[in-house]
Short mmCIF file of the C-alpha atoms (twelve columns), coordinates in Angstrom:
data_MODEL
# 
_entry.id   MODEL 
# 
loop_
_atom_site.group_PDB 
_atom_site.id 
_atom_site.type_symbol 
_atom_site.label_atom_id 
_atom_site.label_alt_id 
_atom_site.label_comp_id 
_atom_site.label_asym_id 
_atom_site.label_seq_id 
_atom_site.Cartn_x 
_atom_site.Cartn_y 
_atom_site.Cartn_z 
_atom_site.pdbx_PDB_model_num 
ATOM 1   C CA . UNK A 1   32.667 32.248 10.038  1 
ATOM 2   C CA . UNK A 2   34.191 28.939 9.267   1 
ATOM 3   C CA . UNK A 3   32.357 25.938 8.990   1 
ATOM 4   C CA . UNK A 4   32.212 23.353 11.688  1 
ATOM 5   C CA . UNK A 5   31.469 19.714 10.242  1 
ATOM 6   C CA . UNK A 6   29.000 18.085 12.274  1 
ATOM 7   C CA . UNK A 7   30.307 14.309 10.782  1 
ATOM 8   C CA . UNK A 8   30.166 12.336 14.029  1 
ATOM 9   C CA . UNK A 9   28.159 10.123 16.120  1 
ATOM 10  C CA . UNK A 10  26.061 11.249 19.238  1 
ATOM 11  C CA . UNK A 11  25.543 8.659  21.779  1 
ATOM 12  C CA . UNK A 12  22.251 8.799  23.394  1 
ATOM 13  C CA . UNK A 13  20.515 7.045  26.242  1 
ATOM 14  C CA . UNK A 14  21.037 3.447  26.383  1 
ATOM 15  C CA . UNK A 15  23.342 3.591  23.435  1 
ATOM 16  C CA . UNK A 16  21.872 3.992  20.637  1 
ATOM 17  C CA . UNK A 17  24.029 6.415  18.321  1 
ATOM 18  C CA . UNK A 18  22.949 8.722  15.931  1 
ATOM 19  C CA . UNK A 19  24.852 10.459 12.987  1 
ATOM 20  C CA . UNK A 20  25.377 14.516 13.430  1 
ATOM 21  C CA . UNK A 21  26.664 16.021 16.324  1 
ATOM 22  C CA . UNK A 22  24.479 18.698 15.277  1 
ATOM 23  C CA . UNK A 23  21.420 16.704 14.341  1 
ATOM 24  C CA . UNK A 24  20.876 15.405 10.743  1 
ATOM 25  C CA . UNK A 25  18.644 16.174 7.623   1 
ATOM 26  C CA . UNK A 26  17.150 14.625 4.637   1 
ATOM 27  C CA . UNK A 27  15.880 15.791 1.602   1 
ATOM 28  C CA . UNK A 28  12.845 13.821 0.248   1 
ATOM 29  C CA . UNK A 29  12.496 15.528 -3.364  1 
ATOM 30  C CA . UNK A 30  9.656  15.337 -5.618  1 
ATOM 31  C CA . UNK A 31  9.347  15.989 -9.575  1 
ATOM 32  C CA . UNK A 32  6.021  16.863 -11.430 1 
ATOM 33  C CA . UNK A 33  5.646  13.344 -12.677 1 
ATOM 34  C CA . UNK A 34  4.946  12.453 -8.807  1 
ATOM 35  C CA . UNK A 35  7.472  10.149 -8.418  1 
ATOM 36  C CA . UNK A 36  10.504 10.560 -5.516  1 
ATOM 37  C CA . UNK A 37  13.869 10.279 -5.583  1 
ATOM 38  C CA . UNK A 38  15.623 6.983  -3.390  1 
ATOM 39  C CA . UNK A 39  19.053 6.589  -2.411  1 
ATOM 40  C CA . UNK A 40  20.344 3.067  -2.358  1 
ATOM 41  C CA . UNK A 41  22.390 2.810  0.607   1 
ATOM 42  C CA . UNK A 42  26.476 1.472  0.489   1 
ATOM 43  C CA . UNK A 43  26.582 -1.953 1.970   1 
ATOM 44  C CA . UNK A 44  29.109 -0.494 4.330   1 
ATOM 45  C CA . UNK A 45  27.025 2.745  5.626   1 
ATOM 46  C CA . UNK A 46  24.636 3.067  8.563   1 
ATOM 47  C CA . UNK A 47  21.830 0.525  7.923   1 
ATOM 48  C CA . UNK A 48  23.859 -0.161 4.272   1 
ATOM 49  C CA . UNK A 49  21.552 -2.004 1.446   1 
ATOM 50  C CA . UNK A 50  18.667 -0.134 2.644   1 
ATOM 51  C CA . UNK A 51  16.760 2.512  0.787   1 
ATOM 52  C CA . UNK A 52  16.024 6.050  2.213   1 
ATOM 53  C CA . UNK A 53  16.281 9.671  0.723   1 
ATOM 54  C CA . UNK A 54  20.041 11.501 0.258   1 
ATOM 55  C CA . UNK A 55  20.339 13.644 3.530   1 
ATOM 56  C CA . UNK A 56  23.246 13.292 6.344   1 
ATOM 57  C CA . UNK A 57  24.644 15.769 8.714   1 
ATOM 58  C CA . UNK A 58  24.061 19.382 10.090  1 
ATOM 59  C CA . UNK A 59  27.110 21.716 10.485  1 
ATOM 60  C CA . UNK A 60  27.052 23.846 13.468  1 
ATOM 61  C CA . UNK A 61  24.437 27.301 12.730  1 
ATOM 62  C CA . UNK A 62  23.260 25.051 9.504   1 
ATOM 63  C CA . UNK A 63  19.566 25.054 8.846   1 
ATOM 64  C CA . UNK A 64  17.770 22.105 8.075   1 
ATOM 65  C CA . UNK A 65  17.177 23.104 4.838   1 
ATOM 66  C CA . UNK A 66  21.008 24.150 3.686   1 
ATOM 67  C CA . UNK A 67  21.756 20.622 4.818   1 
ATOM 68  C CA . UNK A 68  19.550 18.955 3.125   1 
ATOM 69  C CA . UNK A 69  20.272 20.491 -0.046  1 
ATOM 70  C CA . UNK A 70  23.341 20.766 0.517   1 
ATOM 71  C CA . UNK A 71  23.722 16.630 1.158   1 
ATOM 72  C CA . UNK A 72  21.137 15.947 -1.574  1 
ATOM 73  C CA . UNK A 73  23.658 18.194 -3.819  1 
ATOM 74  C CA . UNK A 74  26.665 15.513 -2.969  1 
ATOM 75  C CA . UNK A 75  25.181 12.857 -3.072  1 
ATOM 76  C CA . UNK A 76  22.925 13.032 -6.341  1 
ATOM 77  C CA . UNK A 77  24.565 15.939 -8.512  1 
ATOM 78  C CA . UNK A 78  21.059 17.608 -8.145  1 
ATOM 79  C CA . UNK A 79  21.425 20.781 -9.907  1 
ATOM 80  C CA . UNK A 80  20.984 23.964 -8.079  1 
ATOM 81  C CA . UNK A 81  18.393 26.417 -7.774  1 
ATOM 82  C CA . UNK A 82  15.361 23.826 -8.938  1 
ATOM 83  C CA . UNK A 83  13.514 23.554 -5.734  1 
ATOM 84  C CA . UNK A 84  10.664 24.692 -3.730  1 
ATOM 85  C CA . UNK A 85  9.928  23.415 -0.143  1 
ATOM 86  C CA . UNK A 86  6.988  22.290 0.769   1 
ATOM 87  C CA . UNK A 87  7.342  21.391 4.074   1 
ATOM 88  C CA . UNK A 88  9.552  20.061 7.046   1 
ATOM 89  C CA . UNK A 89  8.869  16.643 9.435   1 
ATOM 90  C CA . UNK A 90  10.996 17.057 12.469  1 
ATOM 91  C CA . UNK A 91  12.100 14.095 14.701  1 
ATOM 92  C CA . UNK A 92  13.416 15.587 18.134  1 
ATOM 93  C CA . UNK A 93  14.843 13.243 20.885  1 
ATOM 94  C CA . UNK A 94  15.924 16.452 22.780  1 
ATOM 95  C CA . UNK A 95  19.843 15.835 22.502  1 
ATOM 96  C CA . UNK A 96  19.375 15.007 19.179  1 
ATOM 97  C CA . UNK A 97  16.969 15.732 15.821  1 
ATOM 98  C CA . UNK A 98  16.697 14.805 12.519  1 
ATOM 99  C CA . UNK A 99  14.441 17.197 9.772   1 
ATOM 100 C CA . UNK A 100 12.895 15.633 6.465   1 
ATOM 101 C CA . UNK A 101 12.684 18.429 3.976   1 
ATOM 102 C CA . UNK A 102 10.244 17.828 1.232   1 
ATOM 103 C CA . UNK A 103 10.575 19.518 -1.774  1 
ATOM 104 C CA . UNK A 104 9.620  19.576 -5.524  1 
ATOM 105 C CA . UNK A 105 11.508 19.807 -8.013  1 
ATOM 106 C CA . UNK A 106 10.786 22.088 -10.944 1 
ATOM 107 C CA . UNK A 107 11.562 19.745 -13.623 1 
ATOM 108 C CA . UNK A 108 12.654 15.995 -13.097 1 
ATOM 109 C CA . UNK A 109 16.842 15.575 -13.167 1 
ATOM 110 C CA . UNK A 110 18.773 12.557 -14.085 1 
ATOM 111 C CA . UNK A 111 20.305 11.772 -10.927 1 
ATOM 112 C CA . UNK A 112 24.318 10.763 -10.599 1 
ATOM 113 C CA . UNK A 113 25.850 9.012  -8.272  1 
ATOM 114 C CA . UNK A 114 28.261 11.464 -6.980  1 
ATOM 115 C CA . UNK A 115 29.856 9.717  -3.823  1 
ATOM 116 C CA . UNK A 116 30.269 6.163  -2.717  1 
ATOM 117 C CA . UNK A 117 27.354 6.528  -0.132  1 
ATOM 118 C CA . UNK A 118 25.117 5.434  -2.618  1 
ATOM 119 C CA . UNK A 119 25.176 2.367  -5.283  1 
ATOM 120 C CA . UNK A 120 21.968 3.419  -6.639  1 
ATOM 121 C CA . UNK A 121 19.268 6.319  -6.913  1 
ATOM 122 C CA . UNK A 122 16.240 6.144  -8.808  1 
ATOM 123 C CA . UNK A 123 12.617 8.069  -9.338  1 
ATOM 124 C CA . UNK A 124 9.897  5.872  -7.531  1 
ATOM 125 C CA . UNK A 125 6.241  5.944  -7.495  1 
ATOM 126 C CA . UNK A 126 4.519  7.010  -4.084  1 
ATOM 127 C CA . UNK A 127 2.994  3.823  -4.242  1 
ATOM 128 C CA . UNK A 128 6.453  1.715  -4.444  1 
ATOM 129 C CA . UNK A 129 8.264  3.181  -2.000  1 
ATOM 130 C CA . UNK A 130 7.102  0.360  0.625   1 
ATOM 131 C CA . UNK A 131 8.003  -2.037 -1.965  1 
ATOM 132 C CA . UNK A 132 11.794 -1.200 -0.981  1 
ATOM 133 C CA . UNK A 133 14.055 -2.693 1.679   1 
ATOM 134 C CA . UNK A 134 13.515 0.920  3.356   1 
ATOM 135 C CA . UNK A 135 15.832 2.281  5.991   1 
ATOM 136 C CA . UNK A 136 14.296 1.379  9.494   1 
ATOM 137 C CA . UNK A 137 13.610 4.907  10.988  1 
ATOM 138 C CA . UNK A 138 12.515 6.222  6.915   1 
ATOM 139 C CA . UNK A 139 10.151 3.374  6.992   1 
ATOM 140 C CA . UNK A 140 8.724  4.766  10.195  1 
ATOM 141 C CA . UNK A 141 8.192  8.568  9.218   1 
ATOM 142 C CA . UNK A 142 7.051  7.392  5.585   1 
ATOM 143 C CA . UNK A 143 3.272  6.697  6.174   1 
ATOM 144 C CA . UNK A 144 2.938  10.244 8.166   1 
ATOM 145 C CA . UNK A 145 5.065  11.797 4.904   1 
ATOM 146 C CA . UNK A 146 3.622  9.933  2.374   1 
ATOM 147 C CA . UNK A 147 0.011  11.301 3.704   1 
ATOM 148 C CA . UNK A 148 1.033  14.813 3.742   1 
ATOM 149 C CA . UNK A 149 2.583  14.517 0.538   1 
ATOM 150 C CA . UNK A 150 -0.710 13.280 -0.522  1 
ATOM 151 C CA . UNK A 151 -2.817 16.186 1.399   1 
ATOM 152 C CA . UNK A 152 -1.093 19.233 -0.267  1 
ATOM 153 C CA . UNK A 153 -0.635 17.743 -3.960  1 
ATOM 154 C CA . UNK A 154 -3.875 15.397 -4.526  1 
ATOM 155 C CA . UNK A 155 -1.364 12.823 -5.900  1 
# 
C-alpha cells in the first residue's frame, strides 16, 4: 500500500478551513516529572506564535495514534518506542476531526527542533500551560484535557 499524504486544507461550512484532508492529530506527551511538552508555533504556520502540542495531519487508513507519533517524531526528534497512551480526546465536525493523543513518556527526552514548524519546544508545568499564548482551538480542549490528565495521574 502506498501512502497517501493527507497535507491539505478541507473547507468546511461557512469557510472555515481545517488542515488534513483526512482529519488531523496531536500528540500531548507527558514525562514522570509531570510536566508536558509545547511546541512554539512558526510565525508563518496556521495560528503562527502560538503554543500548542506537535501533531498535524492524518494520511489516508492512518490511525490517530501513528499520526500523532508519527508528527510528534518530526517535529521534536522524540525517540521511538518510549510511550504509553493514556487516552484519546476526539473533536468531530462530521467532514472533519481532529484526535489529541495523550501519552507518557517513559523517561523525559531533550527535545530538538527537527523542522521549521517550530521555533521552540519546551517541558511545562500543568499549571503554566495557560500562562502561554496557546493556540485558539488547544486553548479550548485544554481545561477538559488538563482535568483528565489530572483524574488518571493525581498530578
Amino acid at each position: 500500500m502506498t501512502r497517501t499524504s493527507g497535507d491539505g486544507w478541507v473547507e468546511g461550512p461557512g469557510g472555515a478551513r481545517y488542515w488534513g484532508r483526512f482529519g488531523a492529530a496531536g500528540l500531548l506527551i507527558l514525562e514522570p516529572g509531570g510536566t508536558v511538552l509545547m511546541q512554539h508555533r512558526a510565525a508563518w504556520s496556521h495560528f503562527g506564535g502560538t503554543w500548542g502540542i506537535p501533531g498535524g495531519a492524518r494520511d489516508a487508513g492512518e490511525t490517530a495514534w501513528a499520526a500523532a507519533v508519527r508528527e510528534a517524531t518530526e517535529e521534536t526528534g522524540m525517540p521511538r518506542g518510549i510511550l504509553v497512551e493514556r487516552f484519546q480526546s476526539v473533536l468531530d465536525l462530521g467532514f472533519w476531526s481532529y484526535t489529541t493523543v495523550v501519552a507518557d513518556a517513559e523517561r523525559r527526552f531533550e527535545p530538538r527542533l527537527a523542522d521549521p514548524e517550530s521555533i521552540e519546544l519546551r517541558w511545562i508545568a500543568l499549571a503554566e500551560v495557560d500562562d502561554l499564548p496557546l493556540h485558539p482551538r488547544f486553548a479550548e480542549s485544554w481545561p477538559a484535557l488538563r482535568g483528565r490528565i489530572r483524574a488518571t495521574s493525581g498530578r
